[in-house]
Every structure is written in structure tokens, then in C-alpha cells.
XYZ file of C-alpha atoms in Angstrom:
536
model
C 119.264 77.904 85.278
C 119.637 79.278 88.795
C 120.197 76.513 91.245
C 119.951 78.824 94.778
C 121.318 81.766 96.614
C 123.190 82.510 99.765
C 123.449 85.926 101.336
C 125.259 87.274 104.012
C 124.563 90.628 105.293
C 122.953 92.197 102.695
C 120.072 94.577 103.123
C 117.255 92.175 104.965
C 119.655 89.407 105.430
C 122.151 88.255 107.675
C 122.486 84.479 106.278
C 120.477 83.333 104.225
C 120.274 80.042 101.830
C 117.506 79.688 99.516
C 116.786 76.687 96.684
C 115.694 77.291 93.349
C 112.796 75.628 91.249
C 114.033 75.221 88.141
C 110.597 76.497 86.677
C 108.502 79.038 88.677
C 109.077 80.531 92.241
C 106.732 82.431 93.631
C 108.268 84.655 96.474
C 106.003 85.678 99.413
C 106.400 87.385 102.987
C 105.890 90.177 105.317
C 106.575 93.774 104.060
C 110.454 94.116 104.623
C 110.803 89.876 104.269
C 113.517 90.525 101.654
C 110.981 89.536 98.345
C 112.283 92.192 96.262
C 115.950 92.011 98.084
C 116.078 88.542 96.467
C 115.214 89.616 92.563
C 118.203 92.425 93.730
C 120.196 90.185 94.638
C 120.082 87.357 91.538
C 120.456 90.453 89.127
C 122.727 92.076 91.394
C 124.910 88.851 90.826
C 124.445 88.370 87.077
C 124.502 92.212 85.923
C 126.853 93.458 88.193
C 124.183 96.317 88.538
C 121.647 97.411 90.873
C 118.769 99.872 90.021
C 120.551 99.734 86.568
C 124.352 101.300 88.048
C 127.197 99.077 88.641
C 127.358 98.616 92.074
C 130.546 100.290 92.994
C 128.628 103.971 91.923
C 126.103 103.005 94.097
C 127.660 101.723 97.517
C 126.106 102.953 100.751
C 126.697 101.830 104.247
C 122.600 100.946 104.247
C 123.446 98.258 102.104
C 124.461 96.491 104.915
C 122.602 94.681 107.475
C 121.634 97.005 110.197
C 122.399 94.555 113.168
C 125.883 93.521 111.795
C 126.571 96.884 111.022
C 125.472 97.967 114.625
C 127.731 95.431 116.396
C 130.881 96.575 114.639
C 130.035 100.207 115.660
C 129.403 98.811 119.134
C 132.674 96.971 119.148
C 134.752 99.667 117.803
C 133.150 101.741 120.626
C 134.304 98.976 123.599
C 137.915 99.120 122.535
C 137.816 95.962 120.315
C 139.042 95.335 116.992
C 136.432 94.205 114.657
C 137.144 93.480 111.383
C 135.526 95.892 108.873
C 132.109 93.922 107.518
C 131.437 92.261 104.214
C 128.824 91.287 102.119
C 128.445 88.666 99.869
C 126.039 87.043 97.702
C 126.808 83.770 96.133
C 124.776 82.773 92.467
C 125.062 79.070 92.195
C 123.970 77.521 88.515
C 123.199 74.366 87.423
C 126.036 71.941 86.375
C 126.216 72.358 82.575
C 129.306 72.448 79.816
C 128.431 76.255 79.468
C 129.098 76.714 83.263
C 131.756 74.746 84.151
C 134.565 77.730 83.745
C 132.568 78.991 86.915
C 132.653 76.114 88.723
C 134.985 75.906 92.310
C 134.448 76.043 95.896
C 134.996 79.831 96.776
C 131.700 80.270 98.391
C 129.802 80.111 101.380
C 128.593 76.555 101.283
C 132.742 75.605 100.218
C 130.718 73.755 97.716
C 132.568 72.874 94.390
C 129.498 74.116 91.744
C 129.739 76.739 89.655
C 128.505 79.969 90.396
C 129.016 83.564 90.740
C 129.822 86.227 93.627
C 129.319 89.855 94.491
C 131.874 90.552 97.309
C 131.865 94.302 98.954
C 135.227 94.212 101.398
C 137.488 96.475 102.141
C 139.779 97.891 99.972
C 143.464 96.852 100.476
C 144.775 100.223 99.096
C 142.795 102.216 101.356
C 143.523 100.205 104.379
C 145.707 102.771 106.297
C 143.051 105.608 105.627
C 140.224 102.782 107.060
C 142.865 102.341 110.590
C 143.005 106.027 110.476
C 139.317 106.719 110.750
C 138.339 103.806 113.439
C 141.160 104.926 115.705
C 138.241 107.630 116.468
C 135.570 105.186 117.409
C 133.351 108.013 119.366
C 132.781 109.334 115.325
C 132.032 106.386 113.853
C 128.217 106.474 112.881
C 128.162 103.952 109.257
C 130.112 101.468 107.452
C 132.942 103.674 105.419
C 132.050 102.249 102.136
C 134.045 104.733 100.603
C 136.948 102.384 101.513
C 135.275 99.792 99.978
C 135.762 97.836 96.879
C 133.191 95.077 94.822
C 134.665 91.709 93.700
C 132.744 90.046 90.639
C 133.986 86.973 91.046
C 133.477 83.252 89.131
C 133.456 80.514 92.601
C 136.815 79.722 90.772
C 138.007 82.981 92.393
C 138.544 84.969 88.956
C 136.610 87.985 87.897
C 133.816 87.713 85.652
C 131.786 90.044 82.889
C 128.088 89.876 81.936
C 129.765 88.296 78.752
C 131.056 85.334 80.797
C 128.144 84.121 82.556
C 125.842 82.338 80.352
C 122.599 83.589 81.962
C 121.085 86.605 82.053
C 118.398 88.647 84.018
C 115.384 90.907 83.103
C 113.480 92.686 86.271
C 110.137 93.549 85.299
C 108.449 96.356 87.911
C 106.089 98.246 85.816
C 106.554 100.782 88.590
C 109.667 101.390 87.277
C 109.899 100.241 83.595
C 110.322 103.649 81.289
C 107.561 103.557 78.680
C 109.824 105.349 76.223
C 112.128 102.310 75.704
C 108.884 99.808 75.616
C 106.912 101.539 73.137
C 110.038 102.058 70.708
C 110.236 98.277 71.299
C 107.143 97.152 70.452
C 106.772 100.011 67.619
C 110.204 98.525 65.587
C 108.615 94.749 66.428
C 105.459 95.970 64.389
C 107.100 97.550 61.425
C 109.623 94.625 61.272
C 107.242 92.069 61.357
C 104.599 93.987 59.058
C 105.803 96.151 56.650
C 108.147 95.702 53.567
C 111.343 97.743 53.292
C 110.584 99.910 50.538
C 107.030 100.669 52.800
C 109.307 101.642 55.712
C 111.548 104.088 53.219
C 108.317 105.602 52.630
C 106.796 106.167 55.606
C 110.760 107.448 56.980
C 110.677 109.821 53.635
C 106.779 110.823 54.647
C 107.637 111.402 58.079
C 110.668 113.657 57.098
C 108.640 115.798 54.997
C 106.171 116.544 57.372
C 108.629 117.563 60.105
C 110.548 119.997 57.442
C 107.162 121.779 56.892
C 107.230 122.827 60.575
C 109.391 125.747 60.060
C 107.498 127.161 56.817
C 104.437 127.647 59.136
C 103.264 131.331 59.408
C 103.797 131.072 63.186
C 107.155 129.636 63.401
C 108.514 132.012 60.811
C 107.434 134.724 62.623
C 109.105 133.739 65.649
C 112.044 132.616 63.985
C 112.275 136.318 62.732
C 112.147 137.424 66.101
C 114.798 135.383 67.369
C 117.262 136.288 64.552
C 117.001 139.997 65.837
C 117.608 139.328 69.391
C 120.708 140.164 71.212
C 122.707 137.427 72.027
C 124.850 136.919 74.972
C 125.910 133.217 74.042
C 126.678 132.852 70.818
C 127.640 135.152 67.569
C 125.085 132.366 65.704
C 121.472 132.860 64.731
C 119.209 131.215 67.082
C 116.095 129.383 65.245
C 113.432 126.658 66.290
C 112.936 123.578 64.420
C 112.146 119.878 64.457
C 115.240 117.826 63.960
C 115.618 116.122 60.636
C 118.198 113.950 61.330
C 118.559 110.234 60.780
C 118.711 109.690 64.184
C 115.576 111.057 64.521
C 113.761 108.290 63.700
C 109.579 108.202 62.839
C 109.281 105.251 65.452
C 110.577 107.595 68.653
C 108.046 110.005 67.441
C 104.742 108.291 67.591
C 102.606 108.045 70.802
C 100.875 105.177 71.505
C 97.328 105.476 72.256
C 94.315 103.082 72.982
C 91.339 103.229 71.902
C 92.078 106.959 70.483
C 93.402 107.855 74.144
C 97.277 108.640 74.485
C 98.795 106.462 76.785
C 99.436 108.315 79.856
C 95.636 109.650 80.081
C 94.819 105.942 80.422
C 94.402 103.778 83.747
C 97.376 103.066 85.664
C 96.205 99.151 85.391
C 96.141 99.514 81.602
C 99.532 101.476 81.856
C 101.044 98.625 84.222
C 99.584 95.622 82.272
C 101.075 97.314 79.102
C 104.548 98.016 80.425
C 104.635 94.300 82.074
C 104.158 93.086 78.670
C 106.248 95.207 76.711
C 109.248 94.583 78.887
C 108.034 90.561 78.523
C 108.369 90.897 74.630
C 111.069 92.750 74.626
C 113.645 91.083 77.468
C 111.943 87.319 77.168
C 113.674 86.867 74.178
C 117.007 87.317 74.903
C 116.749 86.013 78.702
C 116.968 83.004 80.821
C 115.973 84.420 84.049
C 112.524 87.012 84.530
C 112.093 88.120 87.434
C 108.732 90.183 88.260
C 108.152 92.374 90.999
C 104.360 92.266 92.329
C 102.350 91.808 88.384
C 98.900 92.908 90.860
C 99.160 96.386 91.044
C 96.583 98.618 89.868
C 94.404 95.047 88.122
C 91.077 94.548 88.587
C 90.284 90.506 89.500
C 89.811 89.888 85.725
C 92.259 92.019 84.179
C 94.752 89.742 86.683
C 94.190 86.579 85.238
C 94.568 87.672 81.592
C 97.449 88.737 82.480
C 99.029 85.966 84.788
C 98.286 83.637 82.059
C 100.117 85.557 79.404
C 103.228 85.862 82.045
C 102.846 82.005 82.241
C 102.619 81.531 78.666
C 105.430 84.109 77.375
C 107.865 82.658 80.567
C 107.697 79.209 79.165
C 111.023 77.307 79.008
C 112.633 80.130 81.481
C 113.399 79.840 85.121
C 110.758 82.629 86.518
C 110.950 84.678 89.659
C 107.974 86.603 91.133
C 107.135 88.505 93.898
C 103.325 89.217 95.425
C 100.649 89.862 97.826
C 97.577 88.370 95.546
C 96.522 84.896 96.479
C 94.858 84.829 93.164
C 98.643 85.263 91.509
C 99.535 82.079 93.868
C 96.892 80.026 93.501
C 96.938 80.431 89.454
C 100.638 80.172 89.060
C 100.616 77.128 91.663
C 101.094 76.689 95.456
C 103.742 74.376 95.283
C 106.227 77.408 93.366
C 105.539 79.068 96.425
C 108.285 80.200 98.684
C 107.872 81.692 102.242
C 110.545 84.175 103.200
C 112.123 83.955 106.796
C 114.579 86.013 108.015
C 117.295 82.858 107.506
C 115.668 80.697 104.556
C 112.619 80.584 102.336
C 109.774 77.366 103.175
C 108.390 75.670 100.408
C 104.870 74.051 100.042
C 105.880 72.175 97.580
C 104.991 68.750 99.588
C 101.350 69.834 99.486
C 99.027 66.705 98.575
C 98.188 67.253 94.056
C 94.520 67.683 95.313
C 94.894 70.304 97.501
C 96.886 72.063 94.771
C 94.688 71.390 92.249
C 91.517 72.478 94.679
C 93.098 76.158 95.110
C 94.063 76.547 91.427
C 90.148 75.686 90.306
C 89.196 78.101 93.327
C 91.751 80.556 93.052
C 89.852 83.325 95.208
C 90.705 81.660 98.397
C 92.726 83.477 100.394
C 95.382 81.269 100.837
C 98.090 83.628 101.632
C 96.554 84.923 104.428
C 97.177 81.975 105.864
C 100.590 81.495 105.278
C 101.458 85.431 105.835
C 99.718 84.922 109.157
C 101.616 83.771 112.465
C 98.548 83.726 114.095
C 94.832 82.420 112.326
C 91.460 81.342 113.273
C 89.659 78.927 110.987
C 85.904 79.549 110.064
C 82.854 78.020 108.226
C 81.422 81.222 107.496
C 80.505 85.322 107.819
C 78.719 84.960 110.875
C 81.257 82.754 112.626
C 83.585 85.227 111.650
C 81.639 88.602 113.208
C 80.835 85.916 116.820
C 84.679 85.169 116.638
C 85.851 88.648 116.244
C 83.566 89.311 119.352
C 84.880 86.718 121.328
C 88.311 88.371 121.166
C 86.798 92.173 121.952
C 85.144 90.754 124.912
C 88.113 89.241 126.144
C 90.907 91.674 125.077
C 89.968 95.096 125.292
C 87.488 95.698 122.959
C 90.653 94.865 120.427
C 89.750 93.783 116.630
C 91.866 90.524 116.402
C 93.711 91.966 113.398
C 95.324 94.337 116.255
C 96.728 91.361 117.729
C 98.034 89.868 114.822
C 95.278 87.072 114.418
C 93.403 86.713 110.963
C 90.097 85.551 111.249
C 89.725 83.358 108.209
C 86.644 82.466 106.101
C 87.064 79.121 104.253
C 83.406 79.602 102.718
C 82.301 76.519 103.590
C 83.803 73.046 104.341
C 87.280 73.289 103.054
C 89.421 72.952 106.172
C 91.385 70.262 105.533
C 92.588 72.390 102.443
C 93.864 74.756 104.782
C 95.359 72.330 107.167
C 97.457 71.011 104.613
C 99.588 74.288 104.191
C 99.456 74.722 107.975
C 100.941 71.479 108.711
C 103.852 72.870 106.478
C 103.954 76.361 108.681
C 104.864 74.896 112.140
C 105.601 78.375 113.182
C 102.128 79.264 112.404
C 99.410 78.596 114.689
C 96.224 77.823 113.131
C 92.780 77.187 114.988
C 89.893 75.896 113.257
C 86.479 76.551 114.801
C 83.458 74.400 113.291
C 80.036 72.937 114.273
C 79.445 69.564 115.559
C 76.392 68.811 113.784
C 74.439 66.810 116.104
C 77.877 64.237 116.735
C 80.098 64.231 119.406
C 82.838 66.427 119.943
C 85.757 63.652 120.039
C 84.066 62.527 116.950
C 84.410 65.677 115.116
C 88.118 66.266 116.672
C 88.693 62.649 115.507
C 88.058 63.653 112.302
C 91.148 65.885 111.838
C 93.489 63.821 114.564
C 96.191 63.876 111.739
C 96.542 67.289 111.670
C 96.208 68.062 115.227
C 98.981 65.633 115.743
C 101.405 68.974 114.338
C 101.350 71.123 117.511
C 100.432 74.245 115.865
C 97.261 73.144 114.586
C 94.119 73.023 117.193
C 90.121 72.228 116.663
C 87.448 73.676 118.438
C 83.831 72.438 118.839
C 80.700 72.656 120.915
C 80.734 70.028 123.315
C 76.444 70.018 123.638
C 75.654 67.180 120.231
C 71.733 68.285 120.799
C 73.150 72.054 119.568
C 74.509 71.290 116.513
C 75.201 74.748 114.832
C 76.821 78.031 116.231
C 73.444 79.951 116.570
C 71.800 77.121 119.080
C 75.114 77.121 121.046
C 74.596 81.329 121.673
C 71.355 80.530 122.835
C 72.333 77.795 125.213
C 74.646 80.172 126.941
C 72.536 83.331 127.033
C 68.811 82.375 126.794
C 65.749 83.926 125.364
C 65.404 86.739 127.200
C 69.333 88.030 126.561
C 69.211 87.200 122.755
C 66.154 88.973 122.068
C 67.417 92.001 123.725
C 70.507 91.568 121.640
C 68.831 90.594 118.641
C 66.397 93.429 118.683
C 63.316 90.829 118.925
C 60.374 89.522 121.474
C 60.217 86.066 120.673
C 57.941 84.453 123.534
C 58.983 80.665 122.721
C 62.599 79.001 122.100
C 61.805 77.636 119.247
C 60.694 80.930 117.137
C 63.664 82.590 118.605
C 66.201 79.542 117.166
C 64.210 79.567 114.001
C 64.832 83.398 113.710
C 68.316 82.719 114.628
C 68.602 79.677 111.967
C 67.215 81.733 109.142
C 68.812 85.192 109.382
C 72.275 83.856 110.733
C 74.596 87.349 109.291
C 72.169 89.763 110.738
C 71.897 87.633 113.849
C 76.068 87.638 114.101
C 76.458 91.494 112.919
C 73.681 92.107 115.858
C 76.236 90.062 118.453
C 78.896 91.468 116.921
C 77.943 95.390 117.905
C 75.869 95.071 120.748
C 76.668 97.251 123.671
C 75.084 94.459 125.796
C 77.199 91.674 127.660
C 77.258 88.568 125.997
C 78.080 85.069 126.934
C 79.790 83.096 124.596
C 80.578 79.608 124.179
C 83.618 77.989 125.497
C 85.450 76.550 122.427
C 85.307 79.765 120.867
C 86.864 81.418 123.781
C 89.689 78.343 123.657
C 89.967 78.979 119.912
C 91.180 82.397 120.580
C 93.086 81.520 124.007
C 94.633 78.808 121.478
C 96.326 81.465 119.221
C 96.536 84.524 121.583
């Protein structure tokens, strides 16, 4: 098993240190947080390979991290001389009899473990051409990497093969897995398992016959005839057309897979993706220690998603499992405290999250939990129509601007979950988080009482209507505004406050999509405006 990771200057990463469960870790983040950098990188470190290429075929100066590589252009440039940059990435494994030929303290951390390293330096041999081409700084425009050179190294300092590390690595991106390979896979898996070996002879001998029939068809002999009698400019040979007989030719590589009497590639590309995700499972699982899956949600309807997260977690068992993703379904399922939040230096783990709270979001797995963590910026809500008021608040009072264009996600926790929330917030310091909720009929320091724990974490804030005699957020609006101003709003001619708040009460999502795209001025209540001051 993988034991953690340190980077330095590779792609997204400058430094970088990042612990390993031993089990499942679910990688999350921004677009360009370095998810899919990471899976490079552990392959990267146990193949020697990247996109399937040893490295060293494959070395371009954008492998490098942008700022490092801009400061050593800007150095060169003011006369000084900066050392030509590296990057490493440092494997460390768990202690164990099978690793300890690894194990020494070349490596970031000068830790004595055992591990492996990717180096890219410099080339010694090509050191005078490298002084050669930075005596021209004015020129310089990338890292040379043709100068370059990539170490495989044990942290004992000696190089290593695949054959010397005693893990190994399967990526699964059904983006990028080639069907060809599964299908032959999973074809050879059936006839082994299935068929007897004098069956297979005659299906091979069946097979064979059918393809040597191809040339004695009426067509194909006539245009064999015709290419016998053309001139030829290539060879003195007869040219022909036929199927190839051979024994490498194999009946397996010829058969198309189809489902449900479709072939394969006029199918859905969710069918196509779940297919390929499994194939490559069946195939690589068996022979691997490490899986590491890049974003199983693409193209999957809701259910189709959980049949298919539950097979990943069920073929993956007894294997240290990587995953990237964007589904909170995916996270929830698979378990909040795998998760992993990518920062530019390290990855946070929620790991210290209460069993409860896990266990509530794995029941109730269509919460959207990782908008919450993916957000810097969130407001808390009981429902739609606090939602569409909130959104309004923040139009009214920046620009006419959705929230989401100033980074703030206005959350829906369907009902009275917040605390759930607040538990991964208090985790997220660097997230703030603002819950906004009704005080139904008690006072304000009551209700704020009521989640003084979590507001003790600075990032976390609670908003409430002061007024206890207007308990919900529809009576609130109508404190501030009136009769005359909601009806106008609402569309309605209510003559008495109470038919208006009973209209209000009753049809509370039409009441907030009519405040939400009015053209008319609208007051609105003062903790909502602090709720959105609070994370603005």
C-alpha cells in the first residue's frame, strides 16, 4: 500500500504533501486542483510511464510548474544564475519485508521509509550545451528539457524497474480506455471460464472455415480477377484480397460485442463508459494493488451511478483505491470521511467528521455535499423559497448579480439538516459558510444559542429574524414591506393582513419566484442582508 506523496513542481504543484488512506480516497477540488495530476503522479512513480510512454519520450517544459518555471526565466533575464529547475515526485509505501530494499532517506521529507522517485534534472552530459543556451537569456522562452534526463530511483538512491517495486497501478478513465483491448479481455475470460478445450478447437476450426469461404464468393473472385490483371508499379507479385487465416488471427479479436442485439458503439455513451469501467476493473483488479479511477460519473444517469459505484466498491475490495469526482452522490456512497480536499499545498481530510453525520449523508446520498466543500463562499437554507428571497437579496445589493457570479452557492439543505452541514464546515476554515433559518416564534439568541459550537469556528455565521411574533421568512417580508407593496409584488388585492399572510403561508415558491423577478423595489429583512454581507 501507498502511504503518501510529495511533489515538487510538477504540473499543478509547487510542494505538495499528501497522506494516504490505506483503503479508499476520494479526491475532490476545483477544475485545475491537481485531482487527476495526483493519479499521474502515483502511476507516474510506479510505471515509470505517463499517458502509457515512459516519461523521458514524453518530456515537455509544461510539465513544469508555470510559476517556478517563470522565475528562472525571470532570473536568467536579471543577470542571475539560477539553477536549471527540477521536479520530483516522491512514492512512499508502507513498511513491509517486500519493501524494505526501497527503504532510505533520499527524499523530500529526509525520511528513512521506503519509497520511490521520479527525478527530471538536468543532464550532466549535456551541461555545456545547457551554459551555452542561457548565456542568451533574451531567447529563453521554456525549460530546455531536451537537456534533461529522468531518474527512477528506490529512496535508497538506486534505480528501480516496474519489476522491483512490489505494487502496481491500473488508471481507469473510460474516456480513454480502448475498447479493443477490454472486449478481447472479457471475450478470453468467457471462453476460459465456459467452454471445454476441445469446444474452443471447434469453434477456432468453425471460425477458420468461414473466413476461407470469403474468397470463393462470386464477388470477391471477380475482383480478385481484376486485380491480377492490373499493372503494378510496386511489386512483380499478384495482388489479391482476403481475410487472414492465420493463427494469430484469432476468433476472439473478431467478434463485436453487442447489447441487446445493438453493436457496441451505436449504444449510449453511459452504457459504453459503465462497460469500459468494468472491463478495465476485471481485467487490471486482478493483477493490481493500486486502482485509480478518474471521474466513474460521466455520461450515468442517478441510478445507473449507484449500480455502478457499488460494483467499484465491491470489485476494489482488499486494494488501496484512488478516485477522482464532481458527484456528491459518488462521495456520499463511497464515504465522506475517504474524502480529500485538494489545495494548492496539501489535500484536507474530513475524516474527523462525527459517525452520524457520515452515516446521515450515506442514507441521503443526494445531498449536495460537495458543493459545500468546493465552495469558498456558501449560504445555508431551509428551503426553495429561501433560496429565490436570498438570491434577491444579493441582486438588490450587488448589481443585479446572481450570487453564483460572485462565487457564493446558495445552498438548499431541504429541510432541517444544518448541523450536518456545519460539521464539514467546521473542518473548511477557509470556507465561509452562513446559515440563514427561521426563528419560529423564539428568540433570536435562543436560536443562535442553539448552534454556539459551531459559530465558535470563525468561518461559520447564523442569521435570524430578530421579531419572535414573525416566526417564518414570509411574515418577516411582510413586516418590512406591508400590504400594499406585497400585493403589488405578489400580483394580489388582499384587503386584510391576515388573508395576505395566509396567501403568503400557503403558496410560499410562487410567493418567493414572484420576489425573486419583480421589477418592483423590495425591502428585505436585515439578517438576510447580513447573511450575504457575512460571505461577500
Amino acid at each position: 500500500m501507498l502511504s503518501k506523496v510529495v511533489i515538487q513542481n510538477y504540473r499543478t504543484f509547487r510542494k505538495f504533501k499528501l497522506d494516504f488512506d490505506t483503503e479508499m480516497n476520494i479526491l475532490v477540488g476545483d477544475n485545475d486542483a491537481g485531482k487527476s495530476t495526483i493519479l499521474e503522479a502515483i502511476e507516474l512513480s510506479l510505471t515509470g510511464k505517463l499517458r502509457g510512454r515512459p516519461l523521458y519520450q514524453d518530456l515537455s517544459p509544461y510539465l513544469f510548474h508555470q510559476d517556478v518555471a517563470s522565475e528562472w526565466i525571470a532570473a536568467l533575464k536579471g543577470g542571475h544564475a539560477a539553477p536549471p529547475p527540477e521536479i520530483i515526485i516522491d512514492l512512499f509505501l508502507e513498511s513491509t519485508p517486500e519493501t524494505a530494499a526501497l527503504k532510505g532517506s533520499n527524499n523530500l521529507l529526509k525520511a528513512d521509509e521506503p519509497g520511490v522517485r521520479i527525478r527530471v534534472a538536468l543532464n550532466p552530459d549535456y551541461e555545456a550545451e545547457y551554459k551555452e543556451f542561457v548565456k542568451q537569456p533574451d531567447k529563453v522562452r521554456l525549460i530546455p528539457t531536451e537537456y534533461y534526463k529522468v531518474d527512477w530511483l528506490a529512496f535508497d538512491g538506486n534505480g528501480v524497474t516496474f519489476r522491483s517495486i512490489p505494487a502496481t497501478a491500473s488508471l481507469i478513465d473510460a474516456s480513454n480506455i480502448h475498447l479493443q483491448s477490454g472486449v478481447d479481455y472479457y471475450m478470453k475470460h468467457i471462453i476460459d471460464s465456459y467452454l471445454k478445450a476441445d469446444e474452443r478447437v471447434k469453434l477456432t476450426r468453425a471460425y477458420r472455415s468461414l473466413r476461407e469461404t470469403f474468397a470463393q464468393d462470386e464477388s470477391i473472385v471477380k475482383i480478385n480477377s481484376a486485380l491480377r490483371g492490373a499493372p503494378s508499379d510496386v511489386s512483380d507479385r499478384e495482388l489479391t484480397l482476403n481475410i487472414d487465416v492465420s493463427q494469430k488471427s484469432s476468433w476472439e479479436s473478431g467478434i463485436v460485442p453487442h447489447l441487446d442485439d445493438l453493436p457496441f458503439q451505436f449504444v449510449g455513451k453511459g452504457e459504453q463508459s459503465t462497460l469500459k469501467i468494468l472491463l478495465a476493473l476485471n481485467k487490471k483488479v486482478n493483477d493490481a494493488h493500486i486502482v485509480l479511477v478518474e471521474e466513474p460519473e460521466n455520461h450515468l444517469s442517478f441510478p445507473n451511478l449507484g449500480k455502478l459505484v457499488k460494483k467499484i466498491s465491491e470489485k476494489c475490495k482488499d486494494r488501496q483505491v484512488f478516485i477522482t469526482t464532481h458527484s456528491s452522490f459518488v462521495l456520499n456512497k463511497l464515504g465522506l470521511d475517504k474524502l480529500v480536499l485538494l489545495s494548492k499545498a496539501e489535500g484536507v481530510r474530513l475524516d474527523r467528521l462525527p459517525v452520524d453525520t457520515q452515516d446521515y449523508f450515506r442514507k441521503l446520498s443526494g445531498y449536495d455535499t460537495l458543493r459545500l466543500v468546493l465552495a469558498r463562499r456558501s449560504i445555508l437554507v431551509e428551503g426553495p423559497s429561501d433560496e429565490l428571497v436570498v438570491q434577491r437579496v444579493h441582486m438588490d445589493t450587488h448589481d443585479g448579480k446572481l450570487p453564483a457570479e460572485s462565487g457564493i452557492d446558495v445552498i438548499n439543505v431541504r429541510g432541517l439538516s444544518f448541523k450536518r452541514f456545519l460539521d464539514i464546515a467546521q473542518l473548511l476554515p477557509q470556507n465561509l459558510v452562513a446559515v440563514v433559518t427561521d426563528n419560529d416564534g423564539k428568540d433570536a439568541s435562543d436560536v443562535k444559542q442553539h448552534y454556539a459550537s459551531y459559530t465558535a469556528s470563525p468561518n461559520i455565521t447564523v442569521h435570524v429574524g430578530e421579531d419572535a411574533t414573525f416566526k417564518t421568512l414570509e411574515p418577516q417580508l411582510f413586516k418590512v414591506n406591508g400590504r400594499a407593496t406585497m400585493n403589488a409584488v405578489l400580483g394580489q388585492s388582499f384587503t386584510t393582513e391576515d388573508d395576505l399572510l395566509d396567501y403568503m403561508r400557503k403558496h410560499k415558491t410562487d410567493c418567493a419566484l414572484a420576489i425573486f423577478g419583480s421589477d418592483q423595489a423590495i425591502s428585505m429583512p436585515e439578517y438576510l442582508k447580513e447573511a450575504v454581507d457575512a460571505v461577500s
